[in-house]
CSV table of C-alpha atoms and ligand atoms in Angstrom, one decimal:
chain,number,residue,atom,x,y,z
L,1,MET,CA,21.3,-28.0,-74.7
L,2,SER,CA,19.5,-31.4,-75.5
L,3,GLY,CA,16.9,-31.6,-72.8
L,4,ASN,CA,13.5,-33.3,-73.7
L,5,ILE,CA,11.4,-31.7,-75.9
L,6,GLN,CA,8.3,-30.2,-74.9
L,7,ALA,CA,4.9,-29.6,-76.2
L,8,VAL,CA,4.3,-26.1,-77.6
L,9,ARG,CA,3.2,-23.4,-74.8
L,10,GLY,CA,-0.6,-23.4,-74.5
L,11,MET,CA,-1.0,-26.7,-76.2
L,12,ASN,CA,-2.3,-29.5,-73.8
L,13,ASP,CA,-1.9,-33.1,-73.7
L,14,ILE,CA,-5.3,-34.8,-72.5
L,15,LEU,CA,-4.3,-37.8,-70.6
L,16,PRO,CA,-5.8,-40.9,-70.1
L,17,GLU,CA,-7.0,-40.0,-66.4
L,18,GLN,CA,-8.9,-37.0,-68.2
L,19,THR,CA,-10.2,-38.8,-71.5
L,20,PRO,CA,-13.1,-40.3,-69.7
L,21,THR,CA,-14.4,-37.1,-68.8
L,22,TRP,CA,-14.1,-35.9,-72.5
L,23,GLN,CA,-15.5,-38.8,-74.1
L,24,PHE,CA,-18.6,-38.7,-71.6
L,25,VAL,CA,-19.0,-35.0,-72.7
L,26,GLU,CA,-18.9,-35.5,-76.4
L,27,GLN,CA,-21.0,-38.5,-76.0
L,28,THR,CA,-23.7,-36.5,-74.2
L,29,LEU,CA,-23.3,-33.6,-76.8
L,30,ARG,CA,-23.6,-36.5,-79.9
L,31,ASN,CA,-26.9,-37.8,-78.1
L,32,LEU,CA,-28.3,-34.1,-77.4
L,33,LEU,CA,-27.7,-33.1,-81.3
L,34,ALA,CA,-29.0,-36.1,-82.6
L,35,ALA,CA,-32.3,-35.5,-80.3
L,36,TYR,CA,-32.5,-32.1,-82.0
L,37,GLY,CA,-32.0,-33.1,-85.7
L,38,TYR,CA,-28.1,-32.1,-86.3
L,39,SER,CA,-25.8,-33.8,-88.5
L,40,GLU,CA,-22.0,-33.9,-87.8
L,41,VAL,CA,-19.7,-32.1,-90.6
L,42,ARG,CA,-16.0,-32.4,-90.5
L,43,MET,CA,-13.8,-29.5,-92.2
L,44,PRO,CA,-10.1,-29.4,-92.5
L,45,ILE,CA,-8.4,-27.6,-89.8
L,46,VAL,CA,-6.3,-25.6,-92.1
L,47,GLU,CA,-8.1,-23.1,-94.3
L,48,LYS,CA,-6.9,-20.1,-96.4
L,49,THR,CA,-6.2,-16.8,-94.6
L,50,GLU,CA,-8.5,-14.9,-96.8
L,51,LEU,CA,-11.2,-16.6,-95.2
L,52,PHE,CA,-10.9,-15.7,-91.5
L,53,LYS,CA,-10.1,-12.2,-92.8
L,54,ARG,CA,-13.3,-11.9,-94.7
L,55,SER,CA,-15.6,-13.4,-92.3
L,56,ILE,CA,-14.5,-12.9,-88.7
L,57,GLY,CA,-13.4,-9.3,-89.7
L,58,GLU,CA,-9.7,-7.6,-90.2
L,59,VAL,CA,-10.2,-5.4,-86.9
L,60,THR,CA,-10.8,-8.0,-84.3
L,61,ASP,CA,-8.5,-9.5,-81.8
L,62,ILE,CA,-8.5,-13.0,-83.8
L,63,VAL,CA,-7.5,-11.7,-87.2
L,64,GLU,CA,-5.3,-8.6,-85.7
L,65,LYS,CA,-3.1,-11.0,-83.3
L,66,GLU,CA,-4.1,-14.3,-82.7
L,67,MET,CA,-4.1,-16.3,-85.9
L,68,TYR,CA,-1.3,-19.1,-86.6
L,69,THR,CA,-0.9,-18.2,-90.0
L,70,PHE,CA,2.0,-19.5,-92.2
L,71,GLU,CA,3.0,-19.5,-95.9
L,72,ASP,CA,3.1,-23.6,-97.3
L,73,ARG,CA,5.4,-24.6,-99.8
L,74,ASN,CA,3.3,-23.0,-102.7
L,75,GLY,CA,3.6,-19.7,-100.8
L,76,ASP,CA,0.2,-19.7,-100.2
L,77,SER,CA,-1.0,-18.2,-97.0
L,78,LEU,CA,-2.6,-20.4,-94.8
L,79,THR,CA,-4.0,-20.6,-91.0
L,80,LEU,CA,-4.9,-23.1,-88.3
L,81,ARG,CA,-8.5,-22.2,-88.1
L,82,PRO,CA,-9.2,-19.7,-84.9
L,83,GLU,CA,-13.0,-21.0,-84.9
L,84,GLY,CA,-15.2,-23.0,-87.0
L,85,THR,CA,-18.1,-20.9,-88.3
L,86,ALA,CA,-16.0,-19.6,-91.3
L,87,GLY,CA,-14.8,-22.8,-92.5
L,88,CYS,CA,-18.4,-24.1,-91.9
L,89,VAL,CA,-20.0,-21.7,-94.0
L,90,ARG,CA,-17.1,-22.3,-96.7
L,91,ALA,CA,-18.0,-25.7,-96.6
L,92,ALA,CA,-21.8,-25.4,-97.0
L,93,ILE,CA,-21.4,-22.9,-100.0
L,94,GLU,CA,-18.8,-24.8,-101.6
L,95,ASN,CA,-20.6,-28.4,-101.4
L,96,GLY,CA,-24.1,-26.9,-102.3
L,97,LEU,CA,-25.5,-27.6,-98.9
L,98,LEU,CA,-27.4,-24.4,-99.0
L,99,TYR,CA,-29.6,-24.7,-102.0
L,100,ASN,CA,-33.5,-24.9,-101.2
L,101,GLN,CA,-32.7,-26.5,-98.2
L,102,THR,CA,-32.1,-25.9,-94.3
L,103,GLN,CA,-29.3,-27.3,-92.6
L,104,LYS,CA,-28.7,-28.1,-89.0
L,105,LEU,CA,-24.9,-29.1,-88.6
L,106,TRP,CA,-22.4,-29.4,-85.8
L,107,TYR,CA,-18.8,-30.1,-85.9
L,108,LEU,CA,-16.1,-30.8,-82.9
L,109,GLY,CA,-12.5,-30.5,-82.7
L,110,PRO,CA,-9.3,-28.3,-82.1
L,111,MET,CA,-9.4,-24.7,-83.0
L,112,PHE,CA,-5.8,-22.3,-82.6
L,113,ARG,CA,-5.3,-18.9,-81.1
L,114,HIS,CA,-2.2,-17.5,-79.9
L,115,GLU,CA,-3.2,-15.9,-76.7
L,116,ARG,CA,-1.6,-15.4,-73.4
L,117,PRO,CA,-2.0,-18.9,-72.0
L,118,GLN,CA,-4.1,-18.6,-68.2
L,119,LYS,CA,-6.6,-21.0,-66.8
L,120,GLY,CA,-9.5,-21.6,-69.5
L,121,ARG,CA,-7.6,-20.0,-72.3
L,122,TYR,CA,-5.0,-21.9,-74.5
L,123,ARG,CA,-3.5,-21.8,-77.9
L,124,GLN,CA,-5.1,-25.0,-79.0
L,125,PHE,CA,-8.3,-25.6,-77.3
L,126,HIS,CA,-11.6,-27.5,-78.6
L,127,GLN,CA,-15.0,-26.5,-79.3
L,128,LEU,CA,-18.3,-27.7,-80.3
L,129,GLY,CA,-19.8,-25.6,-82.8
L,130,VAL,CA,-23.4,-25.8,-84.0
L,131,GLU,CA,-24.8,-23.8,-87.0
L,132,VAL,CA,-28.4,-23.5,-88.3
L,133,PHE,CA,-29.0,-22.4,-91.9
L,134,GLY,CA,-31.9,-21.1,-93.7
L,135,LEU,CA,-34.1,-20.3,-91.1
L,136,GLU,CA,-35.0,-16.6,-89.9
L,137,GLY,CA,-36.1,-17.6,-86.3
L,138,PRO,CA,-36.7,-16.5,-84.0
L,139,ASP,CA,-38.1,-20.0,-83.0
L,140,VAL,CA,-35.0,-21.5,-84.3
L,141,ASP,CA,-33.0,-18.9,-82.0
L,142,ALA,CA,-34.9,-20.3,-79.0
L,143,GLU,CA,-34.5,-23.9,-79.7
L,144,LEU,CA,-30.8,-23.3,-80.0
L,145,ILE,CA,-30.7,-22.0,-76.5
L,146,LEU,CA,-33.2,-24.5,-75.2
L,147,MET,CA,-30.8,-27.2,-76.7
L,148,SER,CA,-28.1,-25.6,-74.7
L,149,ALA,CA,-29.9,-25.0,-71.4
L,150,ARG,CA,-30.6,-29.0,-71.5
L,151,LEU,CA,-27.2,-29.7,-72.3
L,152,TRP,CA,-26.4,-27.9,-68.5
L,153,ARG,CA,-29.2,-29.8,-67.1
L,154,LEU,CA,-27.5,-33.3,-68.4
L,155,LEU,CA,-24.3,-32.4,-67.1
L,156,GLY,CA,-25.5,-31.2,-63.8
L,157,LEU,CA,-24.5,-27.3,-64.7
L,158,GLU,CA,-27.9,-25.6,-64.3
L,159,ASP,CA,-26.9,-24.1,-61.6
L,160,SER,CA,-23.3,-23.0,-62.6
L,161,VAL,CA,-24.1,-20.8,-65.8
L,162,THR,CA,-26.4,-17.7,-66.6
L,163,LEU,CA,-27.7,-16.8,-69.9
L,164,GLN,CA,-27.1,-13.2,-71.2
L,165,LEU,CA,-29.1,-12.4,-74.3
L,166,ASN,CA,-28.9,-9.1,-76.5
L,167,SER,CA,-30.0,-8.1,-80.0
L,168,LEU,CA,-27.4,-6.3,-82.3
L,169,GLY,CA,-30.2,-5.3,-84.7
L,170,SER,CA,-29.8,-4.7,-88.5
L,171,SER,CA,-26.6,-3.6,-90.2
L,172,TYR,CA,-28.5,-0.4,-90.8
L,173,ALA,CA,-29.5,-0.1,-87.2
L,174,ARG,CA,-25.8,-1.0,-86.2
L,175,ALA,CA,-24.5,1.5,-88.5
L,176,MET,CA,-26.5,4.4,-86.9
L,177,TYR,CA,-25.9,3.4,-83.5
L,178,ARG,CA,-22.0,3.0,-84.2
L,179,GLU,CA,-22.2,6.8,-85.1
L,180,LYS,CA,-24.1,7.9,-81.8
L,181,LEU,CA,-21.1,5.8,-80.1
L,182,VAL,CA,-18.6,7.2,-81.5
L,183,HIS,CA,-19.9,10.6,-81.0
L,184,TYR,CA,-20.5,9.5,-77.1
L,185,PHE,CA,-16.9,8.0,-76.9
L,186,GLU,CA,-15.3,11.2,-78.5
L,187,GLN,CA,-16.8,13.6,-76.0
L,188,HIS,CA,-14.7,11.3,-73.4
L,189,ILE,CA,-11.9,10.4,-75.1
L,190,GLY,CA,-9.7,11.3,-72.1
L,191,GLN,CA,-11.2,8.1,-70.4
L,192,LEU,CA,-10.5,5.9,-73.1
L,193,ASP,CA,-7.6,3.1,-72.8
L,194,GLU,CA,-5.2,2.7,-75.5
L,195,ASP,CA,-7.1,-0.3,-77.2
L,196,SER,CA,-10.6,1.4,-77.1
L,197,ARG,CA,-8.9,4.4,-78.6
L,198,ARG,CA,-7.6,2.6,-81.5
L,199,ARG,CA,-11.0,0.8,-81.9
L,200,LEU,CA,-12.8,4.1,-81.6
L,201,LEU,CA,-12.5,4.4,-85.4
L,202,SER,CA,-12.2,0.7,-86.5
L,203,ASN,CA,-14.3,-1.4,-84.6
L,204,PRO,CA,-16.5,1.0,-82.0
L,205,LEU,CA,-19.1,-1.5,-80.6
L,206,ARG,CA,-16.0,-3.6,-79.6
L,207,ILE,CA,-15.1,-1.0,-76.9
L,208,LEU,CA,-18.6,-2.2,-75.1
L,209,ASP,CA,-16.8,-5.6,-74.7
L,210,SER,CA,-13.8,-4.2,-73.1
L,211,LYS,CA,-12.7,-6.0,-69.8
L,212,ASN,CA,-10.7,-3.0,-68.6
L,213,PRO,CA,-12.5,-2.0,-65.2
L,214,ASP,CA,-11.4,1.4,-65.5
L,215,MET,CA,-13.8,1.6,-68.4
L,216,ALA,CA,-16.5,0.1,-66.8
L,217,ALA,CA,-18.4,3.3,-65.7
L,218,LEU,CA,-17.8,5.0,-69.0
L,219,ILE,CA,-19.3,1.9,-71.0
L,220,ALA,CA,-22.3,1.7,-68.8
L,221,ALA,CA,-23.4,5.2,-69.4
L,222,ALA,CA,-23.0,4.8,-73.0
L,223,PRO,CA,-26.1,4.8,-75.4
L,224,LYS,CA,-27.5,1.3,-75.6
L,225,LEU,CA,-28.0,-0.5,-79.0
L,226,THR,CA,-31.4,-2.1,-77.6
L,227,GLU,CA,-32.9,1.5,-77.7
L,228,HIS,CA,-31.9,1.7,-81.3
L,229,LEU,CA,-33.0,-1.4,-83.0
L,230,ASP,CA,-34.9,-1.4,-86.1
L,231,ALA,CA,-38.5,-2.5,-85.8
L,232,GLU,CA,-38.1,-5.7,-87.2
L,233,SER,CA,-35.3,-6.9,-85.0
L,234,LYS,CA,-37.0,-5.6,-81.8
L,235,ALA,CA,-40.0,-7.8,-82.9
L,236,HIS,CA,-37.7,-10.5,-83.5
L,237,PHE,CA,-36.0,-10.2,-80.2
L,238,ASP,CA,-39.1,-9.6,-78.3
L,239,ALA,CA,-40.6,-13.0,-79.7
L,240,LEU,CA,-37.5,-14.7,-78.7
L,241,CYS,CA,-37.6,-13.4,-75.2
L,242,ALA,CA,-41.2,-14.6,-75.1
L,243,GLN,CA,-40.3,-18.0,-76.2
L,244,LEU,CA,-37.7,-18.3,-73.6
L,245,GLU,CA,-40.0,-17.3,-70.8
L,246,ALA,CA,-42.6,-19.6,-72.1
L,247,ALA,CA,-40.0,-22.5,-71.8
L,248,GLY,CA,-38.8,-21.2,-68.3
L,249,VAL,CA,-35.5,-20.4,-69.5
L,250,ARG,CA,-34.2,-17.3,-67.1
L,251,TYR,CA,-31.8,-14.7,-69.1
L,252,GLN,CA,-30.3,-11.3,-68.7
L,253,ILE,CA,-30.5,-9.0,-71.1
L,254,ASN,CA,-27.0,-7.5,-71.5
L,255,PRO,CA,-27.1,-4.3,-73.8
L,256,CYS,CA,-23.1,-4.4,-73.8
L,257,LEU,CA,-22.9,-8.2,-75.2
L,258,VAL,CA,-21.6,-7.2,-78.8
L,259,ARG,CA,-19.4,-10.6,-79.3
L,260,GLY,CA,-15.7,-10.2,-80.6
L,261,LEU,CA,-16.6,-11.3,-84.4
L,262,ASP,CA,-17.7,-9.0,-86.9
L,263,TYR,CA,-20.4,-11.2,-88.6
L,264,TYR,CA,-23.1,-11.4,-86.0
L,265,GLY,CA,-26.0,-9.5,-85.8
L,266,ARG,CA,-29.6,-9.8,-84.3
L,267,THR,CA,-29.9,-12.2,-81.7
L,268,VAL,CA,-26.3,-12.7,-79.6
L,269,PHE,CA,-26.0,-14.7,-76.5
L,270,GLU,CA,-23.5,-16.5,-74.1
L,271,TRP,CA,-23.4,-18.6,-71.0
L,272,VAL,CA,-21.3,-17.5,-68.5
L,273,THR,CA,-20.1,-18.8,-65.3
L,274,ASP,CA,-18.4,-17.2,-62.2
L,275,LYS,CA,-16.9,-20.3,-61.5
L,276,LEU,CA,-13.8,-20.1,-63.9
L,277,GLY,CA,-12.4,-16.8,-63.0
L,278,ALA,CA,-11.7,-14.3,-65.9
L,279,GLN,CA,-12.5,-16.8,-68.6
L,280,GLY,CA,-16.3,-16.9,-67.5
L,281,THR,CA,-17.6,-17.7,-71.2
L,282,VAL,CA,-18.4,-21.2,-71.7
L,283,CYS,CA,-21.0,-20.9,-74.6
L,284,ALA,CA,-21.0,-17.9,-77.1
L,285,GLY,CA,-23.1,-17.8,-80.2
L,286,GLY,CA,-25.3,-15.7,-82.3
L,287,ARG,CA,-27.1,-14.8,-85.8
L,288,PHE,CA,-24.7,-14.2,-88.7
L,289,ASP,CA,-27.4,-13.5,-91.4
L,290,GLY,CA,-24.9,-11.8,-93.8
L,291,LEU,CA,-22.1,-14.2,-93.7
L,292,VAL,CA,-23.3,-16.5,-96.0
L,293,GLU,CA,-23.7,-14.2,-98.9
L,294,GLN,CA,-20.4,-12.2,-97.9
L,295,LEU,CA,-18.5,-15.5,-98.7
L,296,GLY,CA,-20.3,-15.6,-101.7
L,297,GLY,CA,-23.3,-17.8,-101.5
L,298,LYS,CA,-26.8,-17.0,-101.7
L,299,ALA,CA,-28.3,-15.0,-99.0
L,300,THR,CA,-28.9,-17.2,-96.2
L,301,PRO,CA,-30.2,-16.4,-92.5
L,302,ALA,CA,-28.0,-18.5,-90.2
L,303,ILE,CA,-27.3,-18.8,-86.5
L,304,GLY,CA,-24.8,-20.8,-84.2
L,305,PHE,CA,-22.8,-21.2,-81.1
L,306,ALA,CA,-19.5,-22.5,-79.9
L,307,ILE,CA,-19.0,-24.2,-76.5
L,308,GLY,CA,-15.3,-24.1,-75.3
L,309,LEU,CA,-14.5,-27.8,-74.1
L,310,GLU,CA,-11.8,-27.1,-71.8
L,311,ARG,CA,-13.9,-24.5,-70.1
L,312,LEU,CA,-16.9,-26.9,-70.0
L,313,THR,CA,-14.9,-29.8,-68.6
L,314,ALA,CA,-13.1,-27.5,-66.0
L,315,LEU,CA,-16.7,-26.9,-64.7
L,316,LEU,CA,-18.0,-30.5,-64.5
L,317,ASP,CA,-18.4,-32.3,-61.2
L,318,GLU,CA,-16.2,-35.4,-61.2
L,319,ASP,CA,-19.2,-37.4,-60.0
L,320,VAL,CA,-21.4,-36.9,-62.9
L,321,VAL,CA,-18.8,-38.9,-65.2
L,322,PRO,CA,-19.8,-42.5,-65.3
L,323,LEU,CA,-16.2,-44.0,-64.9
L,324,GLU,CA,-17.6,-47.3,-64.5
L,325,GLN,CA,-18.3,-47.5,-68.3
L,326,PHE,CA,-14.6,-46.6,-68.7
L,327,ARG,CA,-13.6,-49.6,-66.8
L,328,PRO,CA,-13.1,-53.1,-67.5
L,329,HIS,CA,-15.5,-55.6,-66.1
L,330,ILE,CA,-13.2,-58.0,-65.7
L,331,TYR,CA,-9.2,-58.6,-65.3
L,332,LEU,CA,-8.1,-61.7,-66.1
L,333,VAL,CA,-5.3,-63.3,-64.0
L,334,ARG,CA,-3.5,-65.9,-65.5
L,335,VAL,CA,-0.7,-68.0,-63.2
L,336,GLY,CA,1.5,-70.7,-64.4
L,337,ASP,CA,2.5,-71.8,-68.1
L,338,ALA,CA,-0.5,-73.7,-69.1
L,339,ALA,CA,-2.8,-71.1,-67.9
L,340,GLN,CA,-1.0,-68.4,-70.0
L,341,GLN,CA,-2.4,-69.6,-73.1
L,342,HIS,CA,-5.7,-71.0,-72.0
L,343,ALA,CA,-6.4,-67.8,-70.6
L,344,LEU,CA,-5.5,-65.8,-73.8
L,345,LEU,CA,-7.7,-67.8,-75.6
L,346,LEU,CA,-10.4,-67.7,-72.8
L,347,ALA,CA,-10.4,-63.6,-72.9
L,348,GLU,CA,-10.8,-64.0,-77.0
L,349,ARG,CA,-13.8,-66.2,-76.4
L,350,LEU,CA,-15.4,-64.2,-73.9
L,351,ARG,CA,-15.4,-60.9,-76.0
L,352,ASP,CA,-16.7,-63.1,-78.7
L,353,GLU,CA,-19.6,-64.4,-76.9
L,354,VAL,CA,-20.6,-62.0,-74.5
L,355,PRO,CA,-21.4,-58.6,-76.3
L,356,GLY,CA,-20.0,-55.5,-74.5
L,357,LEU,CA,-17.8,-57.2,-72.3
L,358,ARG,CA,-14.5,-55.5,-71.4
L,359,VAL,CA,-11.8,-57.9,-70.5
L,360,GLN,CA,-8.1,-56.9,-69.5
L,361,LEU,CA,-5.8,-59.7,-69.6
L,362,ASN,CA,-3.0,-59.8,-67.4
L,363,HIS,CA,0.5,-59.4,-69.3
L,364,GLY,CA,3.8,-59.9,-68.1
L,365,GLY,CA,3.4,-62.7,-65.3
L,366,GLY,CA,3.8,-61.9,-61.9
L,367,SER,CA,2.7,-63.7,-58.7
L,368,PHE,CA,-1.1,-64.4,-58.0
L,369,LYS,CA,-0.6,-61.5,-55.6
L,370,ASN,CA,0.8,-59.3,-58.1
L,371,GLN,CA,-1.5,-59.8,-60.3
L,372,LEU,CA,-4.4,-59.2,-58.1
L,373,LYS,CA,-2.8,-55.7,-57.2
L,374,ARG,CA,-2.8,-55.0,-61.1
L,375,ALA,CA,-6.5,-56.3,-61.1
L,376,ASP,CA,-7.5,-53.7,-58.4
L,377,LYS,CA,-5.6,-50.9,-59.9
L,378,SER,CA,-7.3,-51.7,-63.3
L,379,GLY,CA,-10.6,-50.5,-61.7
L,380,ALA,CA,-12.2,-53.9,-63.0
L,381,ALA,CA,-15.0,-55.3,-60.7
L,382,LEU,CA,-14.3,-58.8,-61.1
L,383,ALA,CA,-10.9,-60.7,-61.4
L,384,LEU,CA,-11.5,-64.0,-63.2
L,385,VAL,CA,-8.5,-66.1,-61.9
L,386,MET,CA,-6.7,-69.3,-63.9
L,387,GLY,CA,-4.1,-71.2,-62.5
L,388,GLU,CA,-2.8,-74.6,-62.9
L,389,GLU,CA,-5.6,-75.9,-60.9
L,390,GLU,CA,-8.0,-74.1,-62.9
L,391,VAL,CA,-6.8,-75.5,-66.2
L,392,ALA,CA,-6.5,-79.0,-64.9
L,393,ASN,CA,-10.2,-79.1,-63.9
L,394,GLY,CA,-11.6,-77.0,-66.6
L,395,THR,CA,-12.9,-74.2,-64.5
L,396,VAL,CA,-12.1,-70.6,-63.6
L,397,GLY,CA,-12.1,-68.5,-60.3
L,398,ILE,CA,-14.3,-65.5,-60.2
L,399,LYS,CA,-13.2,-63.0,-57.3
L,400,PRO,CA,-15.2,-59.7,-56.7
L,401,LEU,CA,-12.9,-56.8,-56.3
L,402,ARG,CA,-15.2,-54.1,-55.2
L,403,GLU,CA,-17.0,-55.8,-52.4
L,404,GLN,CA,-16.6,-58.3,-49.6
L,405,SER,CA,-17.5,-61.8,-50.9
L,406,GLU,CA,-16.2,-65.1,-51.4
L,407,GLN,CA,-14.2,-66.1,-54.4
L,408,GLN,CA,-16.6,-68.7,-56.5
L,409,THR,CA,-15.3,-71.3,-58.8
L,410,LEU,CA,-17.2,-71.9,-62.0
L,411,ALA,CA,-17.1,-74.8,-64.9
L,412,LEU,CA,-15.8,-73.1,-68.1
L,413,ASP,CA,-19.1,-73.5,-69.8
L,414,GLN,CA,-21.0,-71.3,-66.9
L,415,ILE,CA,-18.8,-68.6,-67.3
L,416,VAL,CA,-20.2,-67.1,-70.5
L,417,PRO,CA,-24.0,-67.0,-69.1
L,418,PHE,CA,-22.8,-65.8,-65.6
L,419,LEU,CA,-20.7,-62.7,-67.6
L,420,ARG,CA,-23.6,-62.1,-70.1
L,421,ASP,CA,-26.0,-61.6,-66.9
L,422,TYR,CA,-23.5,-59.6,-65.2
L,423,VAL,CA,-22.9,-57.4,-68.2
L,424,ALA,CA,-26.8,-57.0,-68.5
L,425,GLY,CA,-27.3,-56.0,-64.9
L,426,ARG,CA,-24.5,-53.4,-65.2
L,427,LYS,CA,-25.9,-51.6,-68.2
W,1,LIG,P1,-13.1,-15.0,-74.7
W,1,LIG,O1,-14.1,-13.7,-74.7
W,1,LIG,O2,-13.4,-15.7,-73.6
W,1,LIG,O3,-11.7,-14.6,-75.4
W,1,LIG,P2,-14.4,-15.4,-77.3
W,1,LIG,O4,-15.2,-14.3,-77.7
W,1,LIG,O5,-12.9,-15.1,-78.0
W,1,LIG,O6,-13.8,-15.8,-75.9
W,1,LIG,P3,-15.5,-17.2,-79.0
W,1,LIG,O7,-14.5,-17.1,-80.5
W,1,LIG,O8,-16.8,-16.9,-79.4
W,1,LIG,O9,-14.8,-16.7,-78.0
W,1,LIG,O10,-15.4,-18.7,-78.8
W,1,LIG,C1,-16.5,-19.7,-78.1
W,1,LIG,C2,-15.9,-20.1,-77.0
W,1,LIG,O11,-14.7,-21.1,-77.1
W,1,LIG,C3,-15.6,-19.2,-75.8
W,1,LIG,O12,-16.9,-19.1,-75.1
W,1,LIG,C4,-14.8,-20.2,-74.8
W,1,LIG,O13,-15.5,-21.1,-74.0
W,1,LIG,C5,-14.0,-20.8,-75.7
W,1,LIG,N1,-12.6,-20.3,-76.0
W,1,LIG,C6,-12.3,-19.3,-76.7
W,1,LIG,N2,-10.9,-18.9,-77.1
W,1,LIG,C7,-10.4,-19.9,-76.0
W,1,LIG,C8,-9.0,-20.3,-75.9
W,1,LIG,N3,-8.2,-19.6,-76.0
W,1,LIG,N4,-8.9,-21.2,-74.7
W,1,LIG,C9,-10.0,-22.1,-74.5
W,1,LIG,N5,-11.2,-21.9,-74.7
W,1,LIG,C10,-11.6,-20.8,-75.6
W,2,LIG,MG1,-11.2,-14.2,-77.5
């Protein structure tokens, strides 16, 4: 069959109609991160498979069944990154970013997981990742959460998301708790679904994360990690809660919040919404104090979070996107042979002399009426009109497209100051 070739299932095009929203979100994120002292880092999209196995954990959904893993031509096993933390830690160690210094880093880009595609869950999706290295917290934990709370305010989402918080304690406390939990679930083995039975030996904490409603009551009655925290983790967690309260951030402690990756300890959190159906986690993060050492670096405390940008953009109210900024200021209509050449040069001159001006030049000819239709469709605020008469007189017509007012005529040397004022007034 020779039909059209289509995109890979679960991998989406982001079309011109949607990119203003994405650019707006990305710009908001960049400004926010700069305001908190974070620097951007860009890592490769492909890493050695071993990196993800060693960091995310062999017995996690991601490593067990979601990775895009392949052999390259040398026979090395490589994987399209399913998340960014592992690569970020690898890059920080490899480039000596962690010696006697703290780092506040962010990255943004595509991640790849072979999941069942559905709303809010794709095979190529985008994350903003934020990681802090070298700080024990809890003040930095609080600041990280405050930064995410500020983001929701900037995007008008403060009423759409709620914060869930938990502490996973030290690895020793987790090991102790794990025994209690296994003991508890073993007593109720008949109520465990197949997935959970498998996890009972390999990764029992993940049972708490089960989305199966039949298991909800059993999980709710399970012993709580929060009740088995080591003293230091408890003090850390209490201090974090106190700082969030002082800053007026509301949260719910969710003792079943364990996160799906092995490297987390102490603080974990998620911002969740009920507006996206089952895919309700918009932002998820936590401490991974052991990961740097586990990947061969010097022991370094660390914390971070990742925001799923598809879910974030899906939540946004269209009205918050300043669409004006993505449309031309002017559409240059040019009718007649002489105007063709003159208008091309005028457009160049205007771009030279009016900083920030966005000019869209009419291409492909067309009658005055036709060109005005295109001008309207372009979203421009003004049409500049150049016809034979204007060329002969050294003038241009200016026609407002978004309001009822008359076309006026300006001499060519008046147009630059006019547009400078116009652009300045729109900023
Ligand atoms: P979930 O429980 O929804 O599967 P997760 O625990 O696997 O999420 P993380 O690995 O913590 O997710 O990723 C952080 C964020 O990235 C998620 O909260 C979500 O917003 C987004 N995300 C994760 N997987 C996908 C996906 N397949 N498609 C779109 N967004 C995703
Ligand atoms: Mg997942």
